[in-house]
Tab-separated table of C-alpha atoms in Angstrom:
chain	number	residue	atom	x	y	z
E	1	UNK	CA	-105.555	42.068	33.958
E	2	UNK	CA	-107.463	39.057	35.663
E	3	UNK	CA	-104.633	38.265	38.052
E	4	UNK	CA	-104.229	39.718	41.477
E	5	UNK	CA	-101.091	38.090	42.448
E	6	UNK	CA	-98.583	40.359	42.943
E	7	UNK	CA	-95.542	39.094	41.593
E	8	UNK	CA	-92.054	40.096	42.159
E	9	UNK	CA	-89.506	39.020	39.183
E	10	UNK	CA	-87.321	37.508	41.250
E	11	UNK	CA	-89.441	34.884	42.408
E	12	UNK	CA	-89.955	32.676	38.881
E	13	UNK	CA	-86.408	33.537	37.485
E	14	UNK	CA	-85.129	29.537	36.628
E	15	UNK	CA	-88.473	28.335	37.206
E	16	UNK	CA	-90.482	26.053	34.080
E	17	UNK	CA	-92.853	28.934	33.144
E	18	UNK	CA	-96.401	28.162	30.839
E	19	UNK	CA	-98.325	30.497	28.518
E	20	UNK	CA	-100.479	32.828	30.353
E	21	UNK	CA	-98.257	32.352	33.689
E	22	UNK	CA	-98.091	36.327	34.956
E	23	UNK	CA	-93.936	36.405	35.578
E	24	UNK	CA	-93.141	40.076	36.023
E	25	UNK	CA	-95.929	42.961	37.861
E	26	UNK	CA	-94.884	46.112	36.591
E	27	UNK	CA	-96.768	48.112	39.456
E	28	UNK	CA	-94.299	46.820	41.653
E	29	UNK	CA	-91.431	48.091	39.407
E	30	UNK	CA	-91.522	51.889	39.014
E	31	UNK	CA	-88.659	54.131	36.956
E	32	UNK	CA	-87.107	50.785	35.689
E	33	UNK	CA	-86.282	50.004	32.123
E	34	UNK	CA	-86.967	46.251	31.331
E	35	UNK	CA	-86.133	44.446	27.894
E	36	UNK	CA	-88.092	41.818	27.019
E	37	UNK	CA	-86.782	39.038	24.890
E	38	UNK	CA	-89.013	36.199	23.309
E	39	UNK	CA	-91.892	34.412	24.818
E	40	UNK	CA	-93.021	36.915	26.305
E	41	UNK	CA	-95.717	39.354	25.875
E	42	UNK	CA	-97.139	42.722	27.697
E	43	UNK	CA	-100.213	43.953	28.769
E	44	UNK	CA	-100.300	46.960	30.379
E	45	UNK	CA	-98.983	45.949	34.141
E	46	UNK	CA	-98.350	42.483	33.535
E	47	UNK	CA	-95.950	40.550	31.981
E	48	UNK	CA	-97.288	37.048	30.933
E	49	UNK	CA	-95.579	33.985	29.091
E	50	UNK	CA	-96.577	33.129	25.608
E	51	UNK	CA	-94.108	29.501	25.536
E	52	UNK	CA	-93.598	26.810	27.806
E	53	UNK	CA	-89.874	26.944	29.360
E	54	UNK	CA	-87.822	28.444	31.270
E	55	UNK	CA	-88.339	31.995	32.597
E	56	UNK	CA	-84.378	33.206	32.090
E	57	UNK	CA	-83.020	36.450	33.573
E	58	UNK	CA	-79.471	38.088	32.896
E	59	UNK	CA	-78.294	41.228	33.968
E	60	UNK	CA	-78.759	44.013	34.138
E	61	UNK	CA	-82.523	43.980	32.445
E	62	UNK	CA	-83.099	41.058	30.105
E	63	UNK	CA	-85.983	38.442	30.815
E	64	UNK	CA	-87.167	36.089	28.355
E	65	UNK	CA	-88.731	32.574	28.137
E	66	UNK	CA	-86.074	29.775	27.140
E	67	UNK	CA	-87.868	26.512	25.337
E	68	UNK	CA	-86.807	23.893	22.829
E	69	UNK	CA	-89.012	23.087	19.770
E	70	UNK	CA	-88.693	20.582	17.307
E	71	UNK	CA	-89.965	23.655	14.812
E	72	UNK	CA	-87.953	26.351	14.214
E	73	UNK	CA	-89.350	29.864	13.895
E	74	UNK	CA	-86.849	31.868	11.528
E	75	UNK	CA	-84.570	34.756	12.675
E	76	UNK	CA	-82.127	37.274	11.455
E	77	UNK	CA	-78.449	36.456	12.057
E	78	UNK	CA	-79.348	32.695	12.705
E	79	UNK	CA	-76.595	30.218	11.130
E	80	UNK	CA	-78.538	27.125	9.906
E	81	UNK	CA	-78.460	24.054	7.668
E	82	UNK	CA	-80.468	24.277	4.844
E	83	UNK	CA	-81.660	21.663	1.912
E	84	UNK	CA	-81.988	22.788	-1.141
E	85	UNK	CA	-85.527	21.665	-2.596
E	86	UNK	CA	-85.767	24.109	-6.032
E	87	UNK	CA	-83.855	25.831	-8.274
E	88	UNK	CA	-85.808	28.975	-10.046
E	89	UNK	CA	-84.666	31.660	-11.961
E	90	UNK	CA	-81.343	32.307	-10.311
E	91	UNK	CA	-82.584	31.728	-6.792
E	92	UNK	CA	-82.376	28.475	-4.943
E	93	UNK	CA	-85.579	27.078	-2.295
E	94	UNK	CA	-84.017	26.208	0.372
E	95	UNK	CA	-86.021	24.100	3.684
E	96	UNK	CA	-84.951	25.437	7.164
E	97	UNK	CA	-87.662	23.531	9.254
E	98	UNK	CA	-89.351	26.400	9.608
E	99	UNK	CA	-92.953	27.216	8.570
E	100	UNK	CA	-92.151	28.623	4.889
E	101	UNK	CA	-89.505	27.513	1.960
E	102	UNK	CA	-86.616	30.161	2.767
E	103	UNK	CA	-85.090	31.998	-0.433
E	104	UNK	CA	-81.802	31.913	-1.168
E	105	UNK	CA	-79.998	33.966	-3.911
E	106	UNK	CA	-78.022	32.843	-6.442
E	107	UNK	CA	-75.887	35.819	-6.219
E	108	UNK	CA	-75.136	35.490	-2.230
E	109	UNK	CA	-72.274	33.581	-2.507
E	110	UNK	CA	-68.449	35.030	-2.584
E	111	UNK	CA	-67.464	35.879	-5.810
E	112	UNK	CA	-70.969	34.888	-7.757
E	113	UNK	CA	-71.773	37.009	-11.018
E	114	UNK	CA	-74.353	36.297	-13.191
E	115	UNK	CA	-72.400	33.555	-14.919
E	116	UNK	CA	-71.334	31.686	-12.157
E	117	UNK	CA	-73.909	31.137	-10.166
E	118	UNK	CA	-72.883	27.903	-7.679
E	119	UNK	CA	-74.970	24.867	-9.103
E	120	UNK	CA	-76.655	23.169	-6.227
E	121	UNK	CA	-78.545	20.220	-6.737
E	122	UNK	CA	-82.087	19.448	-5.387
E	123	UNK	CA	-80.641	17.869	-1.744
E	124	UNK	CA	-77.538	19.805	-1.388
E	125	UNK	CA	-76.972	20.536	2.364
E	126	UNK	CA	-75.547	23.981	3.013
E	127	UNK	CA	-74.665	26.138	5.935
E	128	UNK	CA	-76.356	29.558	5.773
E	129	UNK	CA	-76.983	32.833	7.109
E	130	UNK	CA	-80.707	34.399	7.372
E	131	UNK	CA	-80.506	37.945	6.426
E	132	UNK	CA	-84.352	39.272	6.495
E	133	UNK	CA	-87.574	37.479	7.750
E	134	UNK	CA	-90.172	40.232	6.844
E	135	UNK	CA	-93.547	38.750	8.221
E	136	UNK	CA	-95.569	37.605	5.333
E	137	UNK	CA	-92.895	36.998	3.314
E	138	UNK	CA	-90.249	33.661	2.585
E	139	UNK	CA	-86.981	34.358	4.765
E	140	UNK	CA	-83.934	34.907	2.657
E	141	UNK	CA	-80.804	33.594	3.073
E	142	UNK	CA	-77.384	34.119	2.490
E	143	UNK	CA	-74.255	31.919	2.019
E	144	UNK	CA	-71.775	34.888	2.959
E	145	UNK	CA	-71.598	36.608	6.266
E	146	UNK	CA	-72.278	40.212	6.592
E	147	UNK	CA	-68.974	41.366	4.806
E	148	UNK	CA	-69.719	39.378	1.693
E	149	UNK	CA	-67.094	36.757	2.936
E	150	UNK	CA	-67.949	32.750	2.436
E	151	UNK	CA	-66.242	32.798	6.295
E	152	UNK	CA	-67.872	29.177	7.783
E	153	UNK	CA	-70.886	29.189	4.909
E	154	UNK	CA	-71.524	27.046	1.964
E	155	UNK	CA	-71.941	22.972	0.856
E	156	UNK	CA	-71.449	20.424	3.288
E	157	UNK	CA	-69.726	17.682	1.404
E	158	UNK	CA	-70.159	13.774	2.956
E	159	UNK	CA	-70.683	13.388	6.895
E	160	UNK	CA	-73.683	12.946	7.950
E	161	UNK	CA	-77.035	15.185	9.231
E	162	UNK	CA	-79.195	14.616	12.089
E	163	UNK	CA	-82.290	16.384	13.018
E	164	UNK	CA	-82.446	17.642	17.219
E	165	UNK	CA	-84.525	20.246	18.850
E	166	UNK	CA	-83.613	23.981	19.144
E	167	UNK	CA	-83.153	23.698	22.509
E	168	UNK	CA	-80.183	21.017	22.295
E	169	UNK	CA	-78.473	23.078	18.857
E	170	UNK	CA	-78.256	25.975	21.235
E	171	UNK	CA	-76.567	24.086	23.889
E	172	UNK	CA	-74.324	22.569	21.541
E	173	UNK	CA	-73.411	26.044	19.883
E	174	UNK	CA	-73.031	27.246	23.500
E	175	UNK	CA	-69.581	28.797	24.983
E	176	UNK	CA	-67.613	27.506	26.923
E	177	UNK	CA	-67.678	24.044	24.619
E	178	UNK	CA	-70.664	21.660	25.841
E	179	UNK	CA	-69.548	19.174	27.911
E	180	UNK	CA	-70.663	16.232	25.802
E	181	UNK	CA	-68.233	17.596	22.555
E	182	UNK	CA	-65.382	18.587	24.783
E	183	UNK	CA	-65.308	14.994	26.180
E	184	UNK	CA	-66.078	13.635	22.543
E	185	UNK	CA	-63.127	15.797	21.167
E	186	UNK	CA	-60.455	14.701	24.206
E	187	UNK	CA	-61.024	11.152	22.089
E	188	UNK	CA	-61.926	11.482	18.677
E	189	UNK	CA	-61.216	13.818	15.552
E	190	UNK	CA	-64.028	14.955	14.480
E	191	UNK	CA	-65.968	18.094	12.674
E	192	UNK	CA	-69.173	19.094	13.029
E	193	UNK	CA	-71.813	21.824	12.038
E	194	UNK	CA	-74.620	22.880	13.868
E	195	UNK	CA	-77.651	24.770	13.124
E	196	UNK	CA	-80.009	26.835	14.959
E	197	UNK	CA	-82.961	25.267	13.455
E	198	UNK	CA	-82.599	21.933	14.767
E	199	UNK	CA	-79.783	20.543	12.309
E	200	UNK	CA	-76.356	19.084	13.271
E	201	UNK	CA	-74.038	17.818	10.445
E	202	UNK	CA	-71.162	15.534	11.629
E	203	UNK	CA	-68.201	14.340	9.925
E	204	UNK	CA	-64.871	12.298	10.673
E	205	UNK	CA	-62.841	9.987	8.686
E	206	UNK	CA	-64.217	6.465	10.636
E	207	UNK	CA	-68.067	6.066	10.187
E	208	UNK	CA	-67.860	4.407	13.995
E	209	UNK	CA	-66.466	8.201	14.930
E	210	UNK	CA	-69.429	10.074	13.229
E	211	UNK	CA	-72.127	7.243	14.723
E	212	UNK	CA	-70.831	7.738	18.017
E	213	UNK	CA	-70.405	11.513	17.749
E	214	UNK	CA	-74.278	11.558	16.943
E	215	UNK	CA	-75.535	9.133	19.081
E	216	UNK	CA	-73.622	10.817	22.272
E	217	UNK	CA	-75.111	14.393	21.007
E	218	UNK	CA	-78.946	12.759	20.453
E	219	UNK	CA	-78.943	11.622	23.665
E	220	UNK	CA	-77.083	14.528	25.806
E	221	UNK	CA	-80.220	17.283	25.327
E	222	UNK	CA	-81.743	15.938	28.905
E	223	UNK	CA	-78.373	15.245	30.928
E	224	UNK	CA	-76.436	17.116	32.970
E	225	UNK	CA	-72.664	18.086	32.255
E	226	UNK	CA	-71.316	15.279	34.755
E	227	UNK	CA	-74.061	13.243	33.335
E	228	UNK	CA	-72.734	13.769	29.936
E	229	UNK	CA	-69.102	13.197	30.208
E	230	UNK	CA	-70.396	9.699	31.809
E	231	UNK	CA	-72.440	9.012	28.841
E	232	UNK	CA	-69.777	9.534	26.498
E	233	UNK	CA	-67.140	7.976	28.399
E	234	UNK	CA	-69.560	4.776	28.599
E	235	UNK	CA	-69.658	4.800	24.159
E	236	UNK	CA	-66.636	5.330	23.937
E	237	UNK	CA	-65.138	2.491	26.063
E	238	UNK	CA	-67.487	0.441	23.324
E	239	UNK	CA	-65.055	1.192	20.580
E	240	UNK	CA	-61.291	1.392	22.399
E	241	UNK	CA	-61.489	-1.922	22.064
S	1	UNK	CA	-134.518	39.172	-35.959
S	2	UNK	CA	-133.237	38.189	-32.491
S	3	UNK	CA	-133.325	34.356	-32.493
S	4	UNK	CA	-131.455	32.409	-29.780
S	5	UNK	CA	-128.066	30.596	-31.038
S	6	UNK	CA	-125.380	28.582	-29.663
S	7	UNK	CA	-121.843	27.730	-30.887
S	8	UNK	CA	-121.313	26.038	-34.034
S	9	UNK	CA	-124.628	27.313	-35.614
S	10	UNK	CA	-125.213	28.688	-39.016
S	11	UNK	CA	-125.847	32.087	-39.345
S	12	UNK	CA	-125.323	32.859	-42.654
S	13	UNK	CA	-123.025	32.674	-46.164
S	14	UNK	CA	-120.634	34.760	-47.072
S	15	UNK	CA	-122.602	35.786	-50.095
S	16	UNK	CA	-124.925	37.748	-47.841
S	17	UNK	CA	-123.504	38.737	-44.596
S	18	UNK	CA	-120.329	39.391	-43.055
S	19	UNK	CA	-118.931	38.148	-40.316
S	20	UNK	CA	-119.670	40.204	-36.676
S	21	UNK	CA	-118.969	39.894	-32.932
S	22	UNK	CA	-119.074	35.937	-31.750
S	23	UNK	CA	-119.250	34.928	-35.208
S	24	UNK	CA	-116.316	33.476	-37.406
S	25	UNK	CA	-116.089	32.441	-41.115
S	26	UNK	CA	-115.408	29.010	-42.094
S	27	UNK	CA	-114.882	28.083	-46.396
S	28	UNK	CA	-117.664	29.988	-47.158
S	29	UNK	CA	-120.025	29.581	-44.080
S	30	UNK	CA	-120.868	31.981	-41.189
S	31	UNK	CA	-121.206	30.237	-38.161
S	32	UNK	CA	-121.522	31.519	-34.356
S	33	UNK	CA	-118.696	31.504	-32.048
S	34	UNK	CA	-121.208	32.628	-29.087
S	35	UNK	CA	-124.158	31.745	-26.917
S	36	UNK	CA	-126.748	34.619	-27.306
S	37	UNK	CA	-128.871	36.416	-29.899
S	38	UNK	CA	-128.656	36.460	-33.561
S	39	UNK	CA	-128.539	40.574	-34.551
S	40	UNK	CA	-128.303	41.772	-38.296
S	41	UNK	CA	-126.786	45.363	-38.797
S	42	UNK	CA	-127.344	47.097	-41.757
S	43	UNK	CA	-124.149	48.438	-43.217
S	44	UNK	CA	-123.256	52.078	-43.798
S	45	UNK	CA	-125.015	53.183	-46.578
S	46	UNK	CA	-120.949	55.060	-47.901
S	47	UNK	CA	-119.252	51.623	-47.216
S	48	UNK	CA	-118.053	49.232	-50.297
S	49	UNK	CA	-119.334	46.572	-49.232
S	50	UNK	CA	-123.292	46.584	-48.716
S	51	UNK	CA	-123.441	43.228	-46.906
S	52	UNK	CA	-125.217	43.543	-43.584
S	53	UNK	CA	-123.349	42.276	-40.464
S	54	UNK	CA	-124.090	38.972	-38.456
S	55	UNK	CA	-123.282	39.192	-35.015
S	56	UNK	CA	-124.144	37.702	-32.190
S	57	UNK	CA	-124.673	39.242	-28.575
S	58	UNK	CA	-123.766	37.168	-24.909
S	59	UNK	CA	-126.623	36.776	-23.185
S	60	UNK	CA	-124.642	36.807	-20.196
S	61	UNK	CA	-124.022	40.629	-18.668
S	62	UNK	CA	-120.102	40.424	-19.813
S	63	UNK	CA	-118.219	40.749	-16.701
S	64	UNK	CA	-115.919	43.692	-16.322
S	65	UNK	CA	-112.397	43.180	-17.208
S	66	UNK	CA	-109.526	44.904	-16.910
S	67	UNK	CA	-107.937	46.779	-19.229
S	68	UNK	CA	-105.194	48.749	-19.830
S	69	UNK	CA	-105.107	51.796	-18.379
S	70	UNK	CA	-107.972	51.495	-15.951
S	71	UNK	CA	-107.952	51.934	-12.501
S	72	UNK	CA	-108.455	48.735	-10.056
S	73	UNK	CA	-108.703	48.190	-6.657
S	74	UNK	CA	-106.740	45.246	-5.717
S	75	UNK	CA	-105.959	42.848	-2.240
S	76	UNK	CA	-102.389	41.911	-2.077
S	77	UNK	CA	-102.011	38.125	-1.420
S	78	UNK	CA	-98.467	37.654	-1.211
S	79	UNK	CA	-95.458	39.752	-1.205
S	80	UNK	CA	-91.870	38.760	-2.313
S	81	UNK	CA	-88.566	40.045	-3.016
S	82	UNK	CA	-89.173	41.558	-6.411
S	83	UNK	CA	-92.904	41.805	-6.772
S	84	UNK	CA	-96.480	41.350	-5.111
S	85	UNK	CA	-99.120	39.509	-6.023
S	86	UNK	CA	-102.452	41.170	-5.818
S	87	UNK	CA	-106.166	39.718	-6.705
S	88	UNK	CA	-108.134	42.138	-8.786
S	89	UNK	CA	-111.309	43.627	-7.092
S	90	UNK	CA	-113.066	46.080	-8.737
S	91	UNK	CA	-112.129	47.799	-12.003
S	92	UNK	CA	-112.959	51.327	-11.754
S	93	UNK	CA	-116.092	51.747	-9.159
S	94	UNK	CA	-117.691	47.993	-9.733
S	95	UNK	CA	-116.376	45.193	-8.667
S	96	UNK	CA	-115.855	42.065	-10.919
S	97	UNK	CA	-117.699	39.251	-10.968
S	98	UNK	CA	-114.282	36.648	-11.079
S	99	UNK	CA	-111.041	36.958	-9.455
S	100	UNK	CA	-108.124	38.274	-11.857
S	101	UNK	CA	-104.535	37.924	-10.326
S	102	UNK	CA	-102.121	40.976	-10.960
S	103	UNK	CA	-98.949	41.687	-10.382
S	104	UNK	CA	-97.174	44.191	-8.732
S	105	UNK	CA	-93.474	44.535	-10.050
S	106	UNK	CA	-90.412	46.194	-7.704
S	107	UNK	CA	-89.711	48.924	-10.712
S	108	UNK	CA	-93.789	49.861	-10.941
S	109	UNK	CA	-94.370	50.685	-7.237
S	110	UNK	CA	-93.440	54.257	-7.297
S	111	UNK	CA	-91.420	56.468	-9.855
S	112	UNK	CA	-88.024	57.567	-8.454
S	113	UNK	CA	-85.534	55.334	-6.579
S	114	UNK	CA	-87.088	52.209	-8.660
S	115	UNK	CA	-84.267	49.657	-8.001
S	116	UNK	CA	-83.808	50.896	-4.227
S	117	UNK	CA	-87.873	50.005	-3.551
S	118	UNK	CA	-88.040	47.379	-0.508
S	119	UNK	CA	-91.011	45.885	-1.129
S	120	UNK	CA	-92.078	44.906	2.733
S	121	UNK	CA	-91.844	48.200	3.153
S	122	UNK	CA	-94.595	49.104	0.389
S	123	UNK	CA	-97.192	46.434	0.723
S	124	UNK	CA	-98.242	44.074	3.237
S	125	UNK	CA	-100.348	41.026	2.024
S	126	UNK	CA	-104.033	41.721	2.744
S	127	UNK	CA	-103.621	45.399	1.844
S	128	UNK	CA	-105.903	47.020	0.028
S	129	UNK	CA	-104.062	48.990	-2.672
S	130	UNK	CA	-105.124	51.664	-5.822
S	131	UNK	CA	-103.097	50.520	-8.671
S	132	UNK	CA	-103.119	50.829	-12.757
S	133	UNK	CA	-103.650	48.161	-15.147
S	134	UNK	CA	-100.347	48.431	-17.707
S	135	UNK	CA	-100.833	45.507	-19.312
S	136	UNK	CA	-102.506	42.292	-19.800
S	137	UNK	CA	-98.849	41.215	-18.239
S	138	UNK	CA	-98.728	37.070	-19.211
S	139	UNK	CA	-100.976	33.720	-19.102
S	140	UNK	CA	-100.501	34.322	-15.341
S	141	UNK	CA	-101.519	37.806	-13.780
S	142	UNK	CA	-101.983	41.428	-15.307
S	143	UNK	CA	-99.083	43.737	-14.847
S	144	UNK	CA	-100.157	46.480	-12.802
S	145	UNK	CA	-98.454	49.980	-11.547
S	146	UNK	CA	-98.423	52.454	-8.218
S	147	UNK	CA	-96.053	54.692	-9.626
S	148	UNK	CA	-98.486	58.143	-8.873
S	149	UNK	CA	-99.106	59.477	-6.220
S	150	UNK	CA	-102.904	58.855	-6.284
S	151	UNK	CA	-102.069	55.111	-6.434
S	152	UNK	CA	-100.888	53.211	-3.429
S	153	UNK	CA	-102.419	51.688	-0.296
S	154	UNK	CA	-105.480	52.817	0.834
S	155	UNK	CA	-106.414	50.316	3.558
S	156	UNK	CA	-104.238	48.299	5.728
S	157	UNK	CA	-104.610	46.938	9.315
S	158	UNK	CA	-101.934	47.179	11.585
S	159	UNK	CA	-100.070	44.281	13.375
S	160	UNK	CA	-102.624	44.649	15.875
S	161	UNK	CA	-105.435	44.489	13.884
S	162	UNK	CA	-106.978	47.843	13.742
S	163	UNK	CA	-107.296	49.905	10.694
S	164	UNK	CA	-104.304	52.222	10.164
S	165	UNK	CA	-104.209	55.869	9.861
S	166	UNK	CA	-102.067	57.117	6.893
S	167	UNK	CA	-99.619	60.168	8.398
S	168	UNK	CA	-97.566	60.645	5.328
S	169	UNK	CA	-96.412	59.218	1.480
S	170	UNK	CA	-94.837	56.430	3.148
S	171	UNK	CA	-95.918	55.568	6.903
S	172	UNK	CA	-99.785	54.527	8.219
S	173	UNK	CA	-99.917	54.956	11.935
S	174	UNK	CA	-102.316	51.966	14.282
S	175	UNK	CA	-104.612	53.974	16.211
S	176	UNK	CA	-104.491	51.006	19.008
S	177	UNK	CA	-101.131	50.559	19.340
S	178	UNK	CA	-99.836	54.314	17.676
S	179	UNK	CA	-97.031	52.290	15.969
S	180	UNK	CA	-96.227	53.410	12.409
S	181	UNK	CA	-95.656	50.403	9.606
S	182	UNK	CA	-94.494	51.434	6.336
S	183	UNK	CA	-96.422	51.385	3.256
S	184	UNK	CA	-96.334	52.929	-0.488
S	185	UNK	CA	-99.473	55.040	0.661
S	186	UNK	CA	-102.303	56.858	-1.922
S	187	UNK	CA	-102.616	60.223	-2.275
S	188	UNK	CA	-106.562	60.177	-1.598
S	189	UNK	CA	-109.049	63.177	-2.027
């Protein structure tokens, strides 16, 4: 451990945190349990960060490093949009942004035998479900949830897609509703999809809605919630006229 | 007689020899299929026919291949849902001189519980695994077997990057770290 400093986890909690930044001393901390979530790494005593972002805290033990990328690293239980690039041998190749093809089985849909195996073509959007990322290997997907249900999964038919950064997909997936869609849905009708890798899909039955819906998401990721409603209130007064 | 000859040559006719290794018949014309030397071998003095054979030998040391049946050491390259694909090392105890691909099916990694095999949980890809040849599989990569409990992994490095210690049939323990990853270990010595 080359750093000294003795640091006491309270002090960086909220604070913009960089890899090798030490954020937690464990020789301070004795006969506590700590869980460590992602971006961050141990050795021995110290706790450093691995990712640039924020160095989050919630009770009673959790820490972990919060950061948007415009890559997405694959992870089990994710919901994401996927395009389907390949269709072999009863499995569809699907792209989820991240740093392999992702697999998805002809057979994970509701109701799929054999013989009726959905037909996809190359470009089909879907909403999906990762079920294993084994490192080494392509993640796999699945378009039912854990119960073998279709639930929320499948094709996403018309609307449009728009790429963002993790960061802003979690905020929009976030509960309560995100400021910027709660003021968006006080106005318009509209539905909408989001995925954790980066992925929104947006439709309505107006093509102004769905432009505006997009636009006021794409630019929300840096503002804050009264920030936001201003933003959209400002496009929409564009269009009530 | 051991005269140097390339493809295409003329070894013979019909009338007087028969056709060898490397060499092939064409109307009524020997000719070599091979780069190497010429050899004549009498025939059996019991057989029919007392034509002596026309062969000719590589001179190139034929590299080892792999058959079926023989033992191979193999590096797995890439592991999937169903299968693994592994690149051929040595056959027996020498190692070959070009790379062979193989291939690892879910059903041939061990011999009970066939369709309930997870293959992450078997082979990682850079392992170094023990594995039979069963066949000479398709125009892609041999078809090759772990189901015994001699074959199996019998190097792997851990997540952390040491060398693992095998602890039972299916774990391998990191002497750094002391976490256990699972692996279709071999039964070795």
């Amino acid at each position: 451990m080359s750093s000294n400093v003795s640091v006491s986890p309270t002090s960086l909690i909220d604070h913009i945190v960089v890899p090798g930044d030490v954020v937690i001393d464990l020789s301070n901390m004795t006969n506590q349990t700590i869980k460590l979530g992602s971006g961050l790494r141990q050795d021995n005593d110290a706790i450093s960060a691995m990712r640039a972002g924020k160095f989050s805290y919630s009770k009673p033990n959790k820490y972990w490093v919060e950061s948007s990328h415009k890559r997405y690293i694959p992870r089990t239980e994710d919901h994401v949009l996927g395009i389907v690039v390949d269709y072999k041998a009863d499995n569809f190749w699907v792209d989820i942004k991240g740093p392999q093809l992702a697999l998805l089985p002809g057979l994970a849909f509701e109701g799929a035998t054999r013989r009726s195996i959905p037909k996809f073509e190359v470009g089909s959007l879907l909403y999906l479900r990762v079920v294993k990322t084994n490192i080494g290997m392509n993640p796999e997907l699945s378009g039912t949830d854990a119960s073998g249900k279709a639930s929320v999964f499948g094709p996403l038919k018309d609307g449009f897609m728009f790429e963002t950064s993790t960061g802003l997909s979690r905020m929009l997936l976030s509960s309560p509703t995100c400021p910027v869609l709660e003021a968006l849905g006080k106005k318009l009708s509209f539905e909408i999809a989001t995925g954790l890798n980066g992925r929104v899909w947006v439709n309505a039955a107006a093509p102004r809605s769905v432009i505006i819906v997009a636009n006021a998401i794409m630019n929300s990721e840096t503002l804050s919630a009264t920030q936001q409603r201003i933003m959209v209130e400002k496009l929409l007064a564009k269009i009530s006229d | 007689m051991t005269e140097i000859v390339t493809p295409g040559e003329v070894l013979g006719n019909v009338s007087e020899f028969k056709a060898g290794k490397g060499a092939y018949v064409n109307d009524n014309t020997i000719y070599a299929s091979l780069t190497g030397s010429r050899k004549i071998v009498s025939p059996l003095p019991e057989s029919l026919d007392q034509r002596a054979i026309v062969e000719v030998t590589g001179h190139k040391a034929h590299g080892l291949i792999p058959q079926p049946g023989s033992i191979v050491l193999v590096r797995v390259t890439k592991v999937m849902a169903r299968m693994a694909s592994v690149d051929i090392l040595c056959v027996g105890p020498k190692a070959v001189r070009e790379k062979f691909a193989g291939i690892i099916r879910q059903q041939d990694v061990r011999e009970t519980e066939i369709d309930k095999v997870d293959m992450h949980q078997s082979f990682r890809p850079g392992d170094i695994v023990r594995a039979m040849v069963l066949s000479l599989g398709d125009s892609r990569a041999y078809y090759l077997s772990t189901a015994k409990n001699e074959l199996g992994v019998v190097s792997a490095e851990s997540a952390a990057g040491e060398t693992m210690v095998p602890i039972s049939w299916t774990e391998m323990q990191c002497p750094l770290s002391g976490q256990t990853e699972q692996r279709k270990v071999a039964k070795v010595g």
